[in-house]
PDB file of C-alpha atoms in Angstrom:
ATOM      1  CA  UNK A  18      14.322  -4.434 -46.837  1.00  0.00           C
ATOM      2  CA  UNK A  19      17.598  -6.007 -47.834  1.00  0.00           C
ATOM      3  CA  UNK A  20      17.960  -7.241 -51.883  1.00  0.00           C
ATOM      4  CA  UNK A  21      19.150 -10.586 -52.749  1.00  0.00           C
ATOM      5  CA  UNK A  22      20.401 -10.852 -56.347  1.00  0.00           C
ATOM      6  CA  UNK A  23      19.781 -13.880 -58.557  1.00  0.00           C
ATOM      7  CA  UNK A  24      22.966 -15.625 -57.298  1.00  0.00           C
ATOM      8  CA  UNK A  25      21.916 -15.514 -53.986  1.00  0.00           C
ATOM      9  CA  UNK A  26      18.472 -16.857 -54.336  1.00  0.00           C
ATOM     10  CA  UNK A  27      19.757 -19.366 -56.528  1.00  0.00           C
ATOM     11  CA  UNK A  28      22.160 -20.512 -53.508  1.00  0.00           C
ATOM     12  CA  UNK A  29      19.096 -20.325 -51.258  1.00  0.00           C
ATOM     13  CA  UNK A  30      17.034 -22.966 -53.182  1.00  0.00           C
ATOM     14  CA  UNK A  31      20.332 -25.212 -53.912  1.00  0.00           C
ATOM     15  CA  UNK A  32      20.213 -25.574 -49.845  1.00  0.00           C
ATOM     16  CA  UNK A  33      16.677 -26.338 -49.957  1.00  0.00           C
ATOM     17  CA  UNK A  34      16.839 -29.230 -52.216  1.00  0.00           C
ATOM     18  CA  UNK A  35      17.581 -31.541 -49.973  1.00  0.00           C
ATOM     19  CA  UNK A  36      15.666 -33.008 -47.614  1.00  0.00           C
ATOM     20  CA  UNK A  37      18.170 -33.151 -44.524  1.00  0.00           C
ATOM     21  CA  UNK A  38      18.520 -29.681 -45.056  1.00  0.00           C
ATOM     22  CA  UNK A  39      14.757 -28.857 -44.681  1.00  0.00           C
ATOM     23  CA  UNK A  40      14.534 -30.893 -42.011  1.00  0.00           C
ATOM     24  CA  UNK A  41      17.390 -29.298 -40.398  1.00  0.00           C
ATOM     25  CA  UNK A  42      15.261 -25.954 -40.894  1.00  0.00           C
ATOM     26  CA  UNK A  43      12.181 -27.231 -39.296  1.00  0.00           C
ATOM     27  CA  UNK A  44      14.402 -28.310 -36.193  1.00  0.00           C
ATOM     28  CA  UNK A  45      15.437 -24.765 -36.108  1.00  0.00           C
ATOM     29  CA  UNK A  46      12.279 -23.274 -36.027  1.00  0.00           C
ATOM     30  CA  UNK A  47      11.515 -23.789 -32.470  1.00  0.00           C
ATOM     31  CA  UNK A  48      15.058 -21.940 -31.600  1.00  0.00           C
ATOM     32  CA  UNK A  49      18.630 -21.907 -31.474  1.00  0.00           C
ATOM     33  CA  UNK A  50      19.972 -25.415 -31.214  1.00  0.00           C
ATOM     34  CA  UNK A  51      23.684 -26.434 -30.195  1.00  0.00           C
ATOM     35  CA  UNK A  52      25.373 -28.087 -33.220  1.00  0.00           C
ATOM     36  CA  UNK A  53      25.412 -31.442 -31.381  1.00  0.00           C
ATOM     37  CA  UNK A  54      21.934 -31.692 -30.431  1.00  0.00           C
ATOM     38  CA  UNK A  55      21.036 -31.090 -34.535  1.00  0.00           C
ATOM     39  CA  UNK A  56      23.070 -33.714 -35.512  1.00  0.00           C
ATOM     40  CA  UNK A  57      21.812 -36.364 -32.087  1.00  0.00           C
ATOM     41  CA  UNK A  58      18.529 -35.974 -34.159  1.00  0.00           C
ATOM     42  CA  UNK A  59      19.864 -37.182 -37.551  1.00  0.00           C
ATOM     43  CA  UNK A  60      20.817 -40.902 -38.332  1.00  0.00           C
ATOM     44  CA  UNK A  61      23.862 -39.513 -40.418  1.00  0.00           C
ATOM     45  CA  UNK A  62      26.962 -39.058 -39.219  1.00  0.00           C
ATOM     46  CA  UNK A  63      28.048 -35.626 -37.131  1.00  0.00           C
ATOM     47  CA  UNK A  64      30.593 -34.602 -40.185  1.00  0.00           C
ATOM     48  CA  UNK A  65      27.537 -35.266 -42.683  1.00  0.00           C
ATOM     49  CA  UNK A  66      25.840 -33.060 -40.441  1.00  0.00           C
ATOM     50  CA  UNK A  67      28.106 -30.442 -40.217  1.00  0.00           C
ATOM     51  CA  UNK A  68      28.684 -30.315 -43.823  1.00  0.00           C
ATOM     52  CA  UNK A  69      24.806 -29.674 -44.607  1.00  0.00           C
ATOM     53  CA  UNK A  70      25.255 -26.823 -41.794  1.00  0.00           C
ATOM     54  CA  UNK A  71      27.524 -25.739 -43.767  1.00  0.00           C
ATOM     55  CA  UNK A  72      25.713 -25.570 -47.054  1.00  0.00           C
ATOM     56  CA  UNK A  73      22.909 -23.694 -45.039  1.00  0.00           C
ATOM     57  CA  UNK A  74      24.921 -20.957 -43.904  1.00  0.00           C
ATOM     58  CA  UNK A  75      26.290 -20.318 -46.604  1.00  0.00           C
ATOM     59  CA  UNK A  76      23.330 -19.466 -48.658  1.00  0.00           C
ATOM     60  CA  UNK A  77      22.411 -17.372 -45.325  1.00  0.00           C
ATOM     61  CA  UNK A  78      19.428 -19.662 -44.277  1.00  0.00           C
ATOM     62  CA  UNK A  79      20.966 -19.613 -40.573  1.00  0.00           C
ATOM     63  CA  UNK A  80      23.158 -18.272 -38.672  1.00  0.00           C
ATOM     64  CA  UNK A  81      26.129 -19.284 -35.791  1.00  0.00           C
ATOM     65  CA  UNK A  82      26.944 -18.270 -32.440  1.00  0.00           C
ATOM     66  CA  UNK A  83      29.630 -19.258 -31.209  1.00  0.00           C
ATOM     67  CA  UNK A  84      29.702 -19.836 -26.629  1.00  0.00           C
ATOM     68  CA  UNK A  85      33.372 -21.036 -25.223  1.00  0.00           C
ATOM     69  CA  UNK A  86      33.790 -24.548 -27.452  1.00  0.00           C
ATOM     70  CA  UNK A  87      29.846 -25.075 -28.556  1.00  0.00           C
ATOM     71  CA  UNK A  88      28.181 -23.328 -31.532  1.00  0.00           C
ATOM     72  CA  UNK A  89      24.359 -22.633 -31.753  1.00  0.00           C
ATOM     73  CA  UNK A  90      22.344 -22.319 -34.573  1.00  0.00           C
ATOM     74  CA  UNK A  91      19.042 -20.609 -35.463  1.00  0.00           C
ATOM     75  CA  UNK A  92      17.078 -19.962 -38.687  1.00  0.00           C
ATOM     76  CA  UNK A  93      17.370 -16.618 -40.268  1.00  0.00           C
ATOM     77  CA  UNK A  94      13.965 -16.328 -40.799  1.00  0.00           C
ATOM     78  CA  UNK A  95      13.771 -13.163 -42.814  1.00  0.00           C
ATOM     79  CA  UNK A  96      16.617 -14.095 -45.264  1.00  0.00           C
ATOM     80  CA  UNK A  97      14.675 -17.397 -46.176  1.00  0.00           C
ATOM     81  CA  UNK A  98      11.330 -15.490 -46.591  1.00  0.00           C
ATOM     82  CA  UNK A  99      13.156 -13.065 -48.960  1.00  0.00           C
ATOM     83  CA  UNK A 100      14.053 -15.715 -50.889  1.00  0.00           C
ATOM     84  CA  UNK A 101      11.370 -17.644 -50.686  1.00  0.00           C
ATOM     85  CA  UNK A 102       8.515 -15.010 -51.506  1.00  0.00           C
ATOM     86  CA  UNK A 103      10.419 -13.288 -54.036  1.00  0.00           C
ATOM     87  CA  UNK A 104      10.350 -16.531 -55.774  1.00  0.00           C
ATOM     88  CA  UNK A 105       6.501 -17.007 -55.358  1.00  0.00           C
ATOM     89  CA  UNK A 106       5.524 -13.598 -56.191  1.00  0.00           C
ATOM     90  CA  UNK A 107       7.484 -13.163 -59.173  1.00  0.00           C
ATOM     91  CA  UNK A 108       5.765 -16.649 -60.778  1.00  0.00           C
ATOM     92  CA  UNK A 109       2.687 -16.995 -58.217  1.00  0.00           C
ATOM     93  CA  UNK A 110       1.006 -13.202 -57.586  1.00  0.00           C
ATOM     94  CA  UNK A 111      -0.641 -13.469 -54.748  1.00  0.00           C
ATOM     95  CA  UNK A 112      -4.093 -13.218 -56.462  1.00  0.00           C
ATOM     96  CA  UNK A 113      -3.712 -16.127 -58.107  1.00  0.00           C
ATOM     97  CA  UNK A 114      -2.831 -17.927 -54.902  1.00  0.00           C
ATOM     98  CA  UNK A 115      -6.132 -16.305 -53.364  1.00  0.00           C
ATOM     99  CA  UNK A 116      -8.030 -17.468 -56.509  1.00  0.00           C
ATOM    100  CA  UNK A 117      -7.359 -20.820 -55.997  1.00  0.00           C
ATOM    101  CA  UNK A 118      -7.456 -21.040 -52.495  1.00  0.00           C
ATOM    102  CA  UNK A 119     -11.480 -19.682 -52.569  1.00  0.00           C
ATOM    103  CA  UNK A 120     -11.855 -21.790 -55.543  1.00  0.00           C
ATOM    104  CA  UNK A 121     -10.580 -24.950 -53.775  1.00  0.00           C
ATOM    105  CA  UNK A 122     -12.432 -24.218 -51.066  1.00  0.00           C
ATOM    106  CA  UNK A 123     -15.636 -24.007 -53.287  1.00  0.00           C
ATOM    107  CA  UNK A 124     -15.027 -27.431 -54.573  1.00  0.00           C
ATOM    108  CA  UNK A 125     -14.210 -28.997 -51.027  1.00  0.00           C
ATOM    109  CA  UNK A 126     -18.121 -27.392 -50.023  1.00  0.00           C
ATOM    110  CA  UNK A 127     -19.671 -28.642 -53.221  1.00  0.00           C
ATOM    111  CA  UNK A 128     -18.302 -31.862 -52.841  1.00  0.00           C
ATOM    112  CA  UNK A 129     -19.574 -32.567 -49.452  1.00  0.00           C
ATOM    113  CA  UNK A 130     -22.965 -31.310 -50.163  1.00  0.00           C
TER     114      UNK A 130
END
């Protein structure tokens, strides 16, 4: 399993602090898109878009292909996972998580009772 260092992850969440750029993941997570068909989807301009493409590939959240004059993107799925769960483990162990997802449920039951 690859290692990201503290810089990395750090870059990672910087991308994900903005909203366009989530949403720009969640378009991606249905498949590779063509660069022009993200930004058709966004009510910003196509170098606004380009520049938050930017930002996500850099921190390695997605990745390019270039075909002939058009450029596809797609999510790099286990890159942002890395990130993402290294994050959560390290201040949310998964028992914790499990904890309060049984007790939650508990409540939800004894509330409707």
């Amino acid at each position: 399993m690859e290692e990201i260092d503290a810089g990395e992850e750090a870059g990672a969440f910087r991308a994900l602090a903005d909203s366009t750029r989530r949403q720009i993941l969640e378009e991606l997570r249905a498949g590779e898109l063509p660069a022009g068909e993200i930004a058709r989807r966004f009510p910003i301009s196509g170098p606004s878009v380009s520049r938050h493409l930017g930002v996500l590939r850099a921190a390695g959240l997605i990745r390019e292909r270039r075909e002939a004059n058009r450029i596809f993107y797609s999510l790099a799925e286990e890159r942002l996972a890395l990130c993402v769960s290294r994050f959560l483990s390290a201040v949310c162990p998964e028992q914790f998580i499990f904890r309060q997802h049984v007790r939650n449920l508990q409540e939800g039951r004894e509330s409707t009772a």
